GROMACS .gro file of C-alpha atoms in nm:
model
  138
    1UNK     CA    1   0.000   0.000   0.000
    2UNK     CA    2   0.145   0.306  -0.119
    3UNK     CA    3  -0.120   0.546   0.041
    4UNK     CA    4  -0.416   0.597   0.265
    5UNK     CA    5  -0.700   0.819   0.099
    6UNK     CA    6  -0.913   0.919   0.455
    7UNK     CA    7  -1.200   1.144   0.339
    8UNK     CA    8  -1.360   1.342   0.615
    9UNK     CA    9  -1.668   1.541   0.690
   10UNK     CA   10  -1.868   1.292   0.879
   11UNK     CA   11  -1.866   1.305   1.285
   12UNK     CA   12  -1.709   1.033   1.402
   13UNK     CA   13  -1.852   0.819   1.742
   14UNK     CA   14  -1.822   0.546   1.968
   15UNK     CA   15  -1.620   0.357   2.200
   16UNK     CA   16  -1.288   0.118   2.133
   17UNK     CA   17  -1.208  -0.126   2.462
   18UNK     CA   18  -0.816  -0.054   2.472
   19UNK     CA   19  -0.698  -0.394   2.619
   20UNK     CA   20  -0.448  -0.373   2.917
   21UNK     CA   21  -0.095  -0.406   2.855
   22UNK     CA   22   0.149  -0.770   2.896
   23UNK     CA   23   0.453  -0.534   3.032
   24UNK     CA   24   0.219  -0.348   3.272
   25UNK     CA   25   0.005  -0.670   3.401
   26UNK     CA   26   0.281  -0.905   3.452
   27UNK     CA   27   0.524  -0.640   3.700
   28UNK     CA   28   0.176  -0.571   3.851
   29UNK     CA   29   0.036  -0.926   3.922
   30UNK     CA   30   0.402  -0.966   4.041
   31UNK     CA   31   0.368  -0.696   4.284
   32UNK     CA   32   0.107  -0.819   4.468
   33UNK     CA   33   0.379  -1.034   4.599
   34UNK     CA   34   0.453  -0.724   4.841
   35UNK     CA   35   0.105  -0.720   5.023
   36UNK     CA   36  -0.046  -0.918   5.264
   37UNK     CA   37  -0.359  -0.751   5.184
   38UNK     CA   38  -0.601  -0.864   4.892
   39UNK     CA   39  -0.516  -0.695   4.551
   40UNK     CA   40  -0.757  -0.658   4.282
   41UNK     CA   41  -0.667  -0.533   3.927
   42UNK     CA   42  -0.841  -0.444   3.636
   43UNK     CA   43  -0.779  -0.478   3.262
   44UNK     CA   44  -0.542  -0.813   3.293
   45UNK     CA   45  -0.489  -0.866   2.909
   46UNK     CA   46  -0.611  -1.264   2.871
   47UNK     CA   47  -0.216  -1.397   2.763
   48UNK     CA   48  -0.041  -1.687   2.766
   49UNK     CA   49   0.242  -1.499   2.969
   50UNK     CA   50  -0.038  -1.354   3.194
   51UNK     CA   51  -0.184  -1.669   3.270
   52UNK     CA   52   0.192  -1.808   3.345
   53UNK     CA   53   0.227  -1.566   3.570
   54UNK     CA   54  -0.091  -1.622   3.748
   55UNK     CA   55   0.038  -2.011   3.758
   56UNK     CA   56   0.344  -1.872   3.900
   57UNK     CA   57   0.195  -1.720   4.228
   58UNK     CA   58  -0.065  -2.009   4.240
   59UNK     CA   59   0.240  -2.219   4.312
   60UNK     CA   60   0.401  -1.985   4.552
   61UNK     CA   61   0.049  -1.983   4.772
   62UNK     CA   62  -0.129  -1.707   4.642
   63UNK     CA   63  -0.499  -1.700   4.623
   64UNK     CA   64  -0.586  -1.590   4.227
   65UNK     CA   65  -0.955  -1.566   4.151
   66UNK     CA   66  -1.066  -1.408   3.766
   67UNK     CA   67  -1.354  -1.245   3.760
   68UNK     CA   68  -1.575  -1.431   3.441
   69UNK     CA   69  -1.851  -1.113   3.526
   70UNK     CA   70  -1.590  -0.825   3.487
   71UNK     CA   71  -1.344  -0.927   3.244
   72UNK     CA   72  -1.008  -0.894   3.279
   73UNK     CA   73  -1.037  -0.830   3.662
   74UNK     CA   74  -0.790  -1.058   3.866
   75UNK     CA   75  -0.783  -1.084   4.244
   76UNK     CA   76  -0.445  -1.196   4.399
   77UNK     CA   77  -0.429  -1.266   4.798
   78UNK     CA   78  -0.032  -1.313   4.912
   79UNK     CA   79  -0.124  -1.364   5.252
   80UNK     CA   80  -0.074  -1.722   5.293
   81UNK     CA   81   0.253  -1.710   5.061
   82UNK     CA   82   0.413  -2.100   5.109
   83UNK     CA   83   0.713  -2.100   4.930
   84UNK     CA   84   0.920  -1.826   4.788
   85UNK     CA   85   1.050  -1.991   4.477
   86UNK     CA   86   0.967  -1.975   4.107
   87UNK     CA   87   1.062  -2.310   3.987
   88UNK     CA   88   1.235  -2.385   3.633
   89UNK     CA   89   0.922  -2.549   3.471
   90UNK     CA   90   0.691  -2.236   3.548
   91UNK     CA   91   0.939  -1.982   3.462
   92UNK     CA   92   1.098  -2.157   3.127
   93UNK     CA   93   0.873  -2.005   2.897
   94UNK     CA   94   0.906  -1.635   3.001
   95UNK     CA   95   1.153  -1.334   3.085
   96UNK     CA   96   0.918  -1.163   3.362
   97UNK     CA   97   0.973  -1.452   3.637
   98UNK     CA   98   1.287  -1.257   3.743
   99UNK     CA   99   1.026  -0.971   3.830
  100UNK     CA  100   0.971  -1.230   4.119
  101UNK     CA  101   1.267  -1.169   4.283
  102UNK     CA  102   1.276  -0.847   4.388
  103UNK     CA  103   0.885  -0.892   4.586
  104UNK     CA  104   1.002  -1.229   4.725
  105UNK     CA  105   1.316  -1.101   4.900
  106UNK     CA  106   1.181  -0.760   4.998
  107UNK     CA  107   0.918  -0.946   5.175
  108UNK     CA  108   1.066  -1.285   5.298
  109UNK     CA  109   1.398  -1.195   5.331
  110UNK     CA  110   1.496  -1.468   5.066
  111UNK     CA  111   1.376  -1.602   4.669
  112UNK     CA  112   1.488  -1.875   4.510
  113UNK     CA  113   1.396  -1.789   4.091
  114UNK     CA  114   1.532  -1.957   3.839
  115UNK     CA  115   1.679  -1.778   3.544
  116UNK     CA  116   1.425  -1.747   3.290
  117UNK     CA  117   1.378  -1.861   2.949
  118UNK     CA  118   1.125  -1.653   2.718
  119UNK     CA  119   1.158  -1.614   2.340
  120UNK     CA  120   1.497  -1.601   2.176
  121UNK     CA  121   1.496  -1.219   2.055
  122UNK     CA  122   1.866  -1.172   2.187
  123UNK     CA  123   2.037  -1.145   2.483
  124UNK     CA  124   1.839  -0.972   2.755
  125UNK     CA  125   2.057  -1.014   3.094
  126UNK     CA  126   1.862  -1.012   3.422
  127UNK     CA  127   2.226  -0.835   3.596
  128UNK     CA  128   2.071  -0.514   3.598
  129UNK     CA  129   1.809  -0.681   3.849
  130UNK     CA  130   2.075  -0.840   4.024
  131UNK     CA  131   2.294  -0.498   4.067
  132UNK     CA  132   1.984  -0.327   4.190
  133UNK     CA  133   1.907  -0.642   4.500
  134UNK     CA  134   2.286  -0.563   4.582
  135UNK     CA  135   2.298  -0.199   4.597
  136UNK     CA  136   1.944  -0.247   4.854
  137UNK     CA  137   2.192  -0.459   5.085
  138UNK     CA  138   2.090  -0.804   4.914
   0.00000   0.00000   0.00000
């Protein structure tokens, strides 16, 4: 396509849903990590990465409900956390499990997180995570 011909004059009207971000959602459902308190939040894009993540804190003890009447609402509860560890075989298939690690030691005092895997784009070191735990005293 060489061109777009837009011709104008009419009013234009309506409403677009804008679906919620992957690299907002996944540092958010990872925060929830921090809070013994429930956490709701709205406009959780439905993704395979999303729903990863959501298997993620599942398996670390955290209470995840969807809500099928207000889609795209997830509720987290981190109160009754029971292990702070993101194994290898959740975290294979995605960069964001290192987001983990950071939440987990802030509030447990240790994480165990496995590097991650994710799609093979080029090299995208998790150090800078790393340098950042160190210079908080980790």
């Amino acid at each position: 396509m060489d061109k777009l011909l837009i011709r104008g004059g009419r009013r234009l009207g309506g409403e677009v849903p804008v679906s919620g971000a992957k690299n907002a959602a996944l540092p958010e459902l990872v925060a929830a990590l921090l809070s013994a308190e429930p956490v709701t939040l709205a406009n959780v894009p439905v993704l395979k990465d999303v729903s990863t993540t959501l298997a993620l804190l599942r398996n670390m003890g955290v209470a995840v409900e969807r809500n099928d009447a207000q889609p795209g609402t997830v509720a987290l509860d981190a109160s009754r956390i029971t292990s702070p560890e993101a194994p290898y075989e959740l975290v294979k298939t995605m960069r964001a499990s290192v987001l983990a690690l950071g939440p987990l030691l802030a509030r447990f005092g240790e994480a165990t997180v496995s590097l991650p895997g994710g799609c093979a784009i080029g090299s995208r070191p998790v150090d800078q995570h790393i340098k950042g735990l160190q210079a908080m005293g980790a």
